[in-house]
GROMACS .gro file of C-alpha atoms in nm:
model
  431
    1MET     CA    1 -11.249  18.619   7.190
    2PRO     CA    2 -11.504  18.896   7.118
    3ARG     CA    3 -11.846  18.850   6.989
    4SER     CA    4 -11.895  18.871   6.610
    5PRO     CA    5 -12.110  19.157   6.493
    6ALA     CA    6 -12.392  18.904   6.398
    7LEU     CA    7 -12.384  18.737   6.736
    8GLN     CA    8 -12.375  19.073   6.916
    9ALA     CA    9 -12.680  19.183   6.721
   10ALA     CA   10 -12.864  18.861   6.806
   11PHE     CA   11 -12.796  18.906   7.173
   12GLN     CA   12 -12.891  19.270   7.164
   13ARG     CA   13 -13.230  19.182   7.008
   14ILE     CA   14 -13.310  18.924   7.282
   15GLN     CA   15 -13.200  19.149   7.562
   16GLU     CA   16 -13.416  19.431   7.429
   17SER     CA   17 -13.711  19.189   7.399
   18ILE     CA   18 -13.682  19.095   7.765
   19GLN     CA   19 -13.655  19.464   7.870
   20THR     CA   20 -13.962  19.557   7.661
   21SER     CA   21 -14.172  19.288   7.831
   22LEU     CA   22 -14.063  19.408   8.176
   23ASP     CA   23 -14.144  19.764   8.086
   24ASP     CA   24 -14.495  19.666   7.987
   25GLY     CA   25 -14.697  19.669   8.315
   26LEU     CA   26 -14.968  19.451   8.159
   27ASP     CA   27 -14.727  19.171   8.037
   28ASN     CA   28 -14.812  18.847   8.213
   29ILE     CA   29 -14.457  18.790   8.337
   30HIS     CA   30 -14.551  19.039   8.617
   31ASP     CA   31 -14.785  18.762   8.750
   32CYS     CA   32 -14.467  18.621   8.908
   33GLY     CA   33 -14.481  18.898   9.161
   34ARG     CA   34 -14.302  19.231   9.209
   35ALA     CA   35 -13.991  19.096   9.380
   36ALA     CA   36 -13.911  18.844   9.112
   37THR     CA   37 -13.980  19.075   8.816
   38ARG     CA   38 -13.798  19.368   8.970
   39LEU     CA   39 -13.484  19.147   9.026
   40LEU     CA   40 -13.506  19.024   8.660
   41GLU     CA   41 -13.545  19.387   8.544
   42VAL     CA   42 -13.226  19.497   8.730
   43LEU     CA   43 -13.036  19.198   8.586
   44ALA     CA   44 -13.159  19.249   8.240
   45ARG     CA   45 -12.998  19.588   8.229
   46LYS     CA   46 -12.661  19.473   8.333
   47PRO     CA   47 -12.392  19.454   8.057
   48SER     CA   48 -12.295  19.097   7.963
   49HIS     CA   49 -11.998  18.919   7.824
   50GLY     CA   50 -12.197  18.711   7.575
   51LEU     CA   51 -12.098  18.427   7.358
   52PRO     CA   52 -11.817  18.342   7.309
   53PRO     CA   53 -11.699  18.472   7.645
   54ALA     CA   54 -11.507  18.805   7.633
   55GLY     CA   55 -11.415  18.806   8.000
   56GLN     CA   56 -11.493  18.654   8.343
   57PRO     CA   57 -11.860  18.635   8.438
   58ASP     CA   58 -11.979  18.822   8.744
   59ALA     CA   59 -12.044  18.559   9.013
   60GLN     CA   60 -12.294  18.781   9.196
   61ILE     CA   61 -12.507  18.828   8.880
   62ILE     CA   62 -12.490  18.457   8.805
   63GLY     CA   63 -12.596  18.381   9.158
   64ARG     CA   64 -12.897  18.603   9.143
   65LEU     CA   65 -13.001  18.463   8.805
   66ASP     CA   66 -12.970  18.114   8.955
   67ASP     CA   67 -13.204  18.225   9.237
   68LEU     CA   68 -13.469  18.315   8.978
   69ILE     CA   69 -13.412  17.995   8.786
   70ARG     CA   70 -13.451  17.788   9.104
   71LEU     CA   71 -13.776  17.974   9.195
   72SER     CA   72 -13.942  17.924   8.854
   73HIS     CA   73 -13.803  17.563   8.833
   74ASP     CA   74 -13.989  17.483   9.153
   75LYS     CA   75 -14.303  17.632   9.003
   76LEU     CA   76 -14.264  17.431   8.679
   77HIS     CA   77 -14.275  17.112   8.891
   78ALA     CA   78 -14.564  17.224   9.113
   79TYR     CA   79 -14.819  17.167   8.834
   80PRO     CA   80 -14.885  16.935   8.542
   81PHE     CA   81 -14.684  17.097   8.265
   82GLN     CA   82 -14.990  17.197   8.056
   83ASP     CA   83 -15.120  17.379   8.369
   84VAL     CA   84 -14.808  17.574   8.458
   85PRO     CA   85 -14.888  17.948   8.459
   86THR     CA   86 -14.712  18.108   8.163
   87CYS     CA   87 -14.537  18.371   8.383
   88TRP     CA   88 -14.322  18.098   8.545
   89ARG     CA   89 -14.219  17.956   8.207
   90ARG     CA   90 -14.137  18.311   8.097
   91LEU     CA   91 -13.936  18.384   8.413
   92TYR     CA   92 -13.736  18.055   8.377
   93SER     CA   93 -13.667  18.133   8.006
   94ASP     CA   94 -13.564  18.489   8.050
   95ALA     CA   95 -13.343  18.433   8.352
   96SER     CA   96 -13.182  18.133   8.163
   97ILE     CA   97 -13.119  18.362   7.862
   98LEU     CA   98 -12.955  18.624   8.072
   99LYS     CA   99 -12.742  18.358   8.239
  100ALA     CA  100 -12.621  18.242   7.903
  101MET     CA  101 -12.527  18.595   7.807
  102HIS     CA  102 -12.333  18.652   8.131
  103GLU     CA  103 -12.184  18.304   8.166
  104GLY     CA  104 -12.076  18.257   7.808
  105SER     CA  105 -12.250  17.925   7.769
  106THR     CA  106 -12.515  17.775   7.538
  107GLU     CA  107 -12.648  17.529   7.799
  108PRO     CA  108 -12.897  17.778   7.968
  109LEU     CA  109 -13.040  17.853   7.623
  110ASP     CA  110 -13.117  17.483   7.554
  111LEU     CA  111 -13.263  17.443   7.911
  112ALA     CA  112 -13.495  17.739   7.842
  113ILE     CA  113 -13.631  17.544   7.542
  114ILE     CA  114 -13.641  17.194   7.704
  115MET     CA  115 -13.770  17.289   8.044
  116ALA     CA  116 -14.000  17.586   7.969
  117GLY     CA  117 -14.061  17.604   7.601
  118ALA     CA  118 -13.903  17.950   7.583
  119PRO     CA  119 -14.234  18.132   7.520
  120LEU     CA  120 -14.194  18.451   7.317
  121ARG     CA  121 -13.815  18.394   7.293
  122ARG     CA  122 -13.792  18.080   7.078
  123ALA     CA  123 -13.726  18.256   6.749
  124LEU     CA  124 -13.469  18.479   6.910
  125ILE     CA  125 -13.290  18.185   7.069
  126ASP     CA  126 -13.298  17.999   6.729
  127ALA     CA  127 -13.136  18.310   6.575
  128ILE     CA  128 -12.849  18.295   6.823
  129PHE     CA  129 -12.793  17.922   6.758
  130ALA     CA  130 -12.807  17.982   6.386
  131VAL     CA  131 -12.528  18.241   6.399
  132LEU     CA  132 -12.317  18.006   6.620
  133GLU     CA  133 -12.375  17.721   6.376
  134ASP     CA  134 -12.278  17.922   6.076
  135GLU     CA  135 -11.969  18.058   6.252
  136GLU     CA  136 -11.862  17.707   6.358
  137LYS     CA  137 -11.911  17.581   5.998
  138GLU     CA  138 -11.697  17.864   5.858
  139GLU     CA  139 -11.426  17.793   6.108
  140SER     CA  140 -11.441  17.421   6.018
  141ASP     CA  141 -11.423  17.490   5.651
  142ASP     CA  142 -11.125  17.727   5.700
  143ASN     CA  143 -10.936  17.457   5.883
  144ASN     CA  144 -11.013  17.179   5.641
  145ASN     CA  145 -10.763  17.164   5.353
  146ASP     CA  146 -10.866  16.820   5.208
  147ASP     CA  147 -11.040  16.814   4.879
  148GLU     CA  148 -11.408  16.726   4.856
  149GLU     CA  149 -11.342  16.366   4.744
  150GLU     CA  150 -11.116  16.303   5.045
  151ARG     CA  151 -11.367  16.452   5.281
  152GLY     CA  152 -11.642  16.245   5.148
  153ALA     CA  153 -11.430  15.927   5.188
  154LYS     CA  154 -11.350  16.013   5.545
  155ARG     CA  155 -11.724  16.063   5.629
  156ARG     CA  156 -11.818  15.734   5.472
  157LYS     CA  157 -11.560  15.549   5.683
  158VAL     CA  158 -11.729  15.650   6.019
  159GLU     CA  159 -12.097  15.554   6.028
  160PHE     CA  160 -12.321  15.409   6.293
  161SER     CA  161 -12.309  15.025   6.317
  162SER     CA  162 -12.585  14.848   6.116
  163VAL     CA  163 -12.524  14.509   6.280
  164ALA     CA  164 -12.833  14.363   6.458
  165LEU     CA  165 -12.721  14.216   6.795
  166GLN     CA  166 -13.056  14.043   6.858
  167PRO     CA  167 -13.237  13.997   6.522
  168ALA     CA  168 -13.612  13.968   6.516
  169THR     CA  169 -13.827  13.709   6.338
  170VAL     CA  170 -14.133  13.843   6.153
  171THR     CA  171 -14.419  13.587   6.192
  172HIS     CA  172 -14.738  13.785   6.080
  173PRO     CA  173 -14.604  14.033   5.811
  174ILE     CA  174 -14.761  14.376   5.783
  175LEU     CA  175 -14.887  14.451   5.427
  176ARG     CA  176 -14.646  14.660   5.221
  177THR     CA  177 -14.738  14.931   4.972
  178ALA     CA  178 -14.568  15.201   4.773
  179ARG     CA  179 -14.832  15.457   4.849
  180LEU     CA  180 -15.079  15.466   5.144
  181ALA     CA  181 -15.439  15.458   5.047
  182ASN     CA  182 -15.604  15.268   5.328
  183TYR     CA  183 -15.614  15.443   5.666
  184THR     CA  184 -15.788  15.163   5.857
  185THR     CA  185 -15.499  14.912   5.894
  186PRO     CA  186 -15.126  14.918   5.944
  187MET     CA  187 -14.905  14.940   5.630
  188VAL     CA  188 -14.536  14.950   5.554
  189ILE     CA  189 -14.486  15.230   5.308
  190THR     CA  190 -14.180  15.164   5.083
  191ASP     CA  191 -14.166  15.468   4.855
  192SER     CA  192 -14.234  15.781   5.052
  193ILE     CA  193 -13.907  15.924   5.201
  194ALA     CA  194 -13.636  15.804   4.965
  195HIS     CA  195 -13.556  16.174   4.879
  196TRP     CA  196 -13.483  16.273   5.235
  197PRO     CA  197 -13.131  16.419   5.282
  198ALA     CA  198 -13.138  16.268   5.634
  199LEU     CA  199 -13.102  15.914   5.496
  200THR     CA  200 -12.740  15.973   5.402
  201ARG     CA  201 -12.650  16.263   5.638
  202TRP     CA  202 -12.768  16.123   5.973
  203ALA     CA  203 -12.573  15.790   5.929
  204ALA     CA  204 -12.257  15.983   6.000
  205PRO     CA  205 -12.189  16.088   6.365
  206SER     CA  206 -11.973  16.374   6.235
  207TYR     CA  207 -12.275  16.535   6.073
  208LEU     CA  208 -12.494  16.519   6.378
  209LEU     CA  209 -12.216  16.661   6.588
  210ARG     CA  210 -12.166  16.948   6.348
  211LYS     CA  211 -12.540  17.022   6.368
  212THR     CA  212 -12.529  17.029   6.753
  213LEU     CA  213 -12.236  17.272   6.785
  214GLY     CA  214 -11.975  17.004   6.810
  215GLY     CA  215 -12.211  16.800   7.041
  216ARG     CA  216 -12.252  17.082   7.294
  217ARG     CA  217 -12.629  17.116   7.247
  218LEU     CA  218 -12.833  16.969   7.534
  219VAL     CA  219 -13.097  16.691   7.473
  220PRO     CA  220 -13.327  16.502   7.712
  221VAL     CA  221 -13.238  16.133   7.737
  222GLU     CA  222 -13.414  15.834   7.885
  223ILE     CA  223 -13.173  15.614   8.076
  224GLY     CA  224 -13.275  15.244   8.071
  225ARG     CA  225 -13.425  14.992   7.824
  226SER     CA  226 -13.788  15.103   7.867
  227TYR     CA  227 -13.984  15.349   8.066
  228THR     CA  228 -14.167  15.063   8.238
  229ASP     CA  229 -13.848  14.901   8.375
  230GLU     CA  230 -13.720  14.932   8.741
  231GLY     CA  231 -13.449  15.197   8.759
  232TRP     CA  232 -13.548  15.382   8.450
  233GLY     CA  233 -13.471  15.758   8.465
  234GLN     CA  234 -13.419  16.072   8.268
  235ALA     CA  235 -13.127  16.315   8.220
  236ILE     CA  236 -13.040  16.627   8.018
  237VAL     CA  237 -12.696  16.585   7.867
  238PRO     CA  238 -12.481  16.727   7.585
  239PHE     CA  239 -12.558  16.556   7.252
  240GLY     CA  240 -12.196  16.457   7.210
  241GLN     CA  241 -12.194  16.287   7.551
  242PHE     CA  242 -12.503  16.094   7.455
  243VAL     CA  243 -12.346  15.978   7.134
  244ARG     CA  244 -12.025  15.874   7.301
  245ASP     CA  245 -12.171  15.714   7.613
  246HIS     CA  246 -12.468  15.545   7.460
  247ILE     CA  247 -12.475  15.527   7.081
  248LEU     CA  248 -12.112  15.437   7.020
  249ALA     CA  249 -12.063  15.251   7.343
  250ASP     CA  250 -12.382  15.049   7.288
  251ARG     CA  251 -12.511  15.127   7.630
  252VAL     CA  252 -12.889  15.169   7.647
  253GLY     CA  253 -13.022  15.523   7.654
  254TYR     CA  254 -13.286  15.678   7.437
  255LEU     CA  255 -13.345  16.025   7.293
  256ALA     CA  256 -13.721  15.945   7.272
  257GLN     CA  257 -14.038  16.135   7.180
  258HIS     CA  258 -13.855  16.469   7.166
  259ASP     CA  259 -13.931  16.750   6.927
  260LEU     CA  260 -13.564  16.775   6.826
  261PHE     CA  261 -13.657  16.970   6.515
  262ALA     CA  262 -13.822  17.253   6.702
  263GLN     CA  263 -13.514  17.270   6.928
  264MET     CA  264 -13.270  17.247   6.634
  265PRO     CA  265 -13.445  17.379   6.319
  266SER     CA  266 -13.146  17.315   6.090
  267LEU     CA  267 -13.208  16.940   6.132
  268ARG     CA  268 -13.566  16.989   6.023
  269ASN     CA  269 -13.440  17.081   5.676
  270ASP     CA  270 -13.322  16.721   5.632
  271VAL     CA  271 -13.670  16.569   5.641
  272CYS     CA  272 -14.010  16.637   5.477
  273ILE     CA  273 -14.356  16.566   5.603
  274PRO     CA  274 -14.490  16.258   5.417
  275ASP     CA  275 -14.783  16.347   5.183
  276CYS     CA  276 -14.998  16.080   5.346
  277CYS     CA  277 -15.011  16.295   5.664
  278PHE     CA  278 -15.231  16.541   5.473
  279THR     CA  279 -15.445  16.303   5.261
  280LYS     CA  280 -15.643  16.112   5.524
  281PRO     CA  281 -16.015  16.180   5.500
  282PRO     CA  282 -16.130  16.409   5.783
  283PRO     CA  283 -16.292  16.240   6.081
  284THR     CA  284 -16.654  16.285   6.175
  285THR     CA  285 -16.720  16.543   6.447
  286LYS     CA  286 -16.788  16.265   6.703
  287THR     CA  287 -16.451  16.094   6.621
  288ALA     CA  288 -16.257  16.424   6.621
  289THR     CA  289 -16.406  16.518   6.965
  290ALA     CA  290 -16.319  16.172   7.111
  291THR     CA  291 -15.964  16.194   6.980
  292ALA     CA  292 -15.913  16.540   7.131
  293ALA     CA  293 -16.043  16.422   7.458
  294ALA     CA  294 -15.812  16.121   7.458
  295ALA     CA  295 -15.521  16.349   7.392
  296GLY     CA  296 -15.603  16.570   7.684
  297ASP     CA  297 -15.741  16.862   7.484
  298ASP     CA  298 -16.089  16.939   7.610
  299ASP     CA  299 -16.196  17.169   7.329
  300GLY     CA  300 -16.019  16.980   7.049
  301ASP     CA  301 -15.824  17.294   6.965
  302ASP     CA  302 -15.440  17.250   6.930
  303GLU     CA  303 -15.367  17.619   6.868
  304ASP     CA  304 -15.025  17.737   6.976
  305GLU     CA  305 -15.112  17.982   7.255
  306ASP     CA  306 -14.758  18.110   7.296
  307GLY     CA  307 -14.695  18.175   6.928
  308ASP     CA  308 -14.373  17.963   6.943
  309GLY     CA  309 -14.433  17.704   6.680
  310GLY     CA  310 -14.644  17.440   6.863
  311ALA     CA  311 -14.865  17.195   6.677
  312GLN     CA  312 -15.162  17.318   6.478
  313ASP     CA  313 -15.472  17.130   6.390
  314ASP     CA  314 -15.352  17.074   6.029
  315PHE     CA  315 -14.984  17.019   6.109
  316PRO     CA  316 -14.829  16.691   6.231
  317LEU     CA  317 -14.644  16.655   6.557
  318LEU     CA  318 -14.285  16.566   6.488
  319ASN     CA  319 -14.078  16.356   6.733
  320ALA     CA  320 -13.725  16.214   6.716
  321TRP     CA  321 -13.626  15.866   6.835
  322PHE     CA  322 -13.252  15.799   6.859
  323GLY     CA  323 -13.072  15.519   7.039
  324PRO     CA  324 -12.848  15.215   7.027
  325ALA     CA  325 -12.960  14.860   6.970
  326GLY     CA  326 -13.191  14.723   7.238
  327THR     CA  327 -13.388  15.042   7.317
  328VAL     CA  328 -13.753  14.962   7.355
  329SER     CA  329 -14.088  15.145   7.344
  330PRO     CA  330 -14.309  14.911   7.545
  331LEU     CA  331 -14.652  14.808   7.420
  332HIS     CA  332 -14.874  15.110   7.425
  333THR     CA  333 -15.138  15.301   7.234
  334ASP     CA  334 -15.165  15.665   7.124
  335PRO     CA  335 -15.476  15.866   7.024
  336TYR     CA  336 -15.314  15.989   6.703
  337ASP     CA  337 -15.242  15.831   6.370
  338ASN     CA  338 -14.870  15.795   6.324
  339ILE     CA  339 -14.627  15.767   6.028
  340LEU     CA  340 -14.307  15.618   6.173
  341CYS     CA  341 -14.020  15.681   5.939
  342GLN     CA  342 -13.688  15.484   5.963
  343VAL     CA  343 -13.385  15.686   5.876
  344VAL     CA  344 -13.087  15.510   6.025
  345GLY     CA  345 -13.067  15.143   6.128
  346SER     CA  346 -13.361  14.903   6.162
  347LYS     CA  347 -13.651  14.841   6.404
  348TYR     CA  348 -13.879  14.558   6.492
  349VAL     CA  349 -14.238  14.664   6.534
  350ARG     CA  350 -14.542  14.458   6.651
  351LEU     CA  351 -14.899  14.596   6.643
  352TYR     CA  352 -15.237  14.482   6.800
  353ALA     CA  353 -15.572  14.610   6.693
  354PRO     CA  354 -15.787  14.793   6.945
  355THR     CA  355 -16.015  14.492   6.947
  356GLU     CA  356 -15.736  14.296   7.129
  357THR     CA  357 -15.717  14.540   7.423
  358ALA     CA  358 -15.879  14.299   7.672
  359LYS     CA  359 -15.593  14.055   7.618
  360LEU     CA  360 -15.310  14.310   7.661
  361TYR     CA  361 -15.339  14.391   8.037
  362ALA     CA  362 -15.335  14.771   8.037
  363ARG     CA  363 -15.170  14.911   8.350
  364GLY     CA  364 -15.428  15.167   8.461
  365LEU     CA  365 -15.368  15.413   8.745
  366GLU     CA  366 -15.028  15.372   8.909
  367GLU     CA  367 -14.972  15.415   9.286
  368ASN     CA  368 -14.814  15.763   9.225
  369GLY     CA  369 -15.140  15.879   9.058
  370VAL     CA  370 -15.006  15.866   8.703
  371ASP     CA  371 -15.259  15.720   8.452
  372MET     CA  372 -15.075  15.445   8.257
  373GLY     CA  373 -15.388  15.305   8.099
  374ASN     CA  374 -15.235  15.343   7.753
  375THR     CA  375 -14.940  15.106   7.840
  376SER     CA  376 -14.950  14.731   7.873
  377GLN     CA  377 -14.803  14.527   8.166
  378VAL     CA  378 -14.672  14.272   7.924
  379ASP     CA  379 -14.303  14.261   7.825
  380VAL     CA  380 -14.382  14.160   7.468
  381GLU     CA  381 -14.070  13.954   7.386
  382ALA     CA  382 -14.013  13.803   7.731
  383ALA     CA  383 -14.051  13.431   7.759
  384SER     CA  384 -14.240  13.467   8.092
  385SER     CA  385 -14.518  13.681   7.944
  386SER     CA  386 -14.735  13.387   7.839
  387SER     CA  387 -14.752  13.241   8.194
  388SER     CA  388 -14.790  13.572   8.377
  389PHE     CA  389 -15.047  13.699   8.128
  390PRO     CA  390 -15.229  13.400   7.980
  391LEU     CA  391 -15.473  13.589   7.753
  392PHE     CA  392 -15.182  13.766   7.588
  393ALA     CA  393 -15.077  13.444   7.410
  394HIS     CA  394 -15.409  13.456   7.226
  395ALA     CA  395 -15.385  13.820   7.116
  396ARG     CA  396 -15.356  13.847   6.739
  397TYR     CA  397 -15.088  14.082   6.596
  398VAL     CA  398 -14.900  14.184   6.289
  399ASP     CA  399 -14.526  14.271   6.279
  400ALA     CA  400 -14.249  14.403   6.058
  401VAL     CA  401 -13.881  14.496   6.052
  402LEU     CA  402 -13.840  14.856   5.926
  403ALA     CA  403 -13.530  14.928   5.720
  404PRO     CA  404 -13.392  15.273   5.627
  405ALA     CA  405 -13.627  15.472   5.393
  406GLU     CA  406 -13.929  15.263   5.497
  407CYS     CA  407 -14.228  15.407   5.695
  408LEU     CA  408 -14.499  15.240   5.902
  409TYR     CA  409 -14.846  15.371   5.918
  410ILE     CA  410 -14.997  15.306   6.273
  411PRO     CA  411 -15.366  15.392   6.295
  412GLY     CA  412 -15.467  15.578   6.609
  413ARG     CA  413 -15.538  15.357   6.915
  414TRP     CA  414 -15.358  15.055   6.775
  415TRP     CA  415 -15.124  14.908   7.034
  416HIS     CA  416 -14.756  14.899   6.925
  417TYR     CA  417 -14.431  14.770   7.052
  418VAL     CA  418 -14.094  14.882   6.910
  419ARG     CA  419 -13.739  14.751   6.956
  420SER     CA  420 -13.427  14.893   6.795
  421LEU     CA  421 -13.228  14.614   6.630
  422THR     CA  422 -12.926  14.834   6.560
  423VAL     CA  423 -12.836  15.197   6.618
  424SER     CA  424 -13.153  15.364   6.512
  425PHE     CA  425 -13.274  15.707   6.422
  426SER     CA  426 -13.652  15.746   6.345
  427VAL     CA  427 -13.894  16.032   6.304
  428SER     CA  428 -14.261  16.002   6.389
  429PHE     CA  429 -14.539  16.218   6.256
  430TRP     CA  430 -14.860  16.220   6.467
  431PHE     CA  431 -15.157  16.356   6.281
   0.00000   0.00000   0.00000
């Protein structure tokens, strides 16, 4: 099937952008070395089949692009991600984009975003996905002859389960308020996101599958109950496979702490940033510096160096949290204030003030050199925790069950433990 004019134009723009960068001798992609950039330059000028595929891909071209992807992939893992030289992120992204064009697949485009951030190419990749999403919607509309009432009835019949398999008991209720005014203590906010379209749309698997090209878009998934458990791992899988194998099959897996909305901007239109993210009084210089240091930002400046939509000083960091009942975020602390918004299903949340830190048994530096000082050794709801960690039994806490349309304000550095009681989709705003 030939490319549509809109898709052809989107591919032409991104191919021209890659060629322009390679023609510029001062562009930092040349820091990858002459051999790598010369090969990329040759491959960037090869005609492609594009998406959808109009013919058989050239195995030799795909093989050479894979060589560049493997080379840059090794470099991405040779440094902490924030220290990876931009040229290797650029090489990984550009080679992946060209592979998508020649192979007739969207997967390399998602990998460019997830693995390397797609510097300088994010908007162009978004444009390709926007065209594909529009064309898929048009095709779906053309094939659907039911009237609107019948379609609505069908959507309502298939929603995620709201049955809690292991209900939680709240013993020290968090205060509830319609509007957040106090930024010193946790609060459940009851009247902040009732207008979100996500509250009705995301409860239907069919809607989420449509927004992910029929479930073909790739997402990073944590496999296991908690990142502190033995055998926990990570995988990048098609969204539809994640829904089928984990959400609908009730098998633990977690799309956790992922900026899904940067990867898939059309979902971003279903939510709004809560007003309380912008109304907190500014911190003192001393507090701001300490927070930046704790977050790993030496100069306290969160500017987006690549110009690809990263967090700014005055803009919250958005993350998605989507999983079946039983997924857990172990007891941990973050340097940011957080508004956790519950969209689908329910979650049990327990919080401990920073003054209780001595009773929470922080992990510290692991054998592999990873600093886990922000994560507790305690399995909060395990019966054995009291005997293994005797001080923990004396730690004071507050807790709550979050229902759809409710938000929880978590002050920075407060320890928090979260367990999904049902299929759950949440959005967090760090600010």
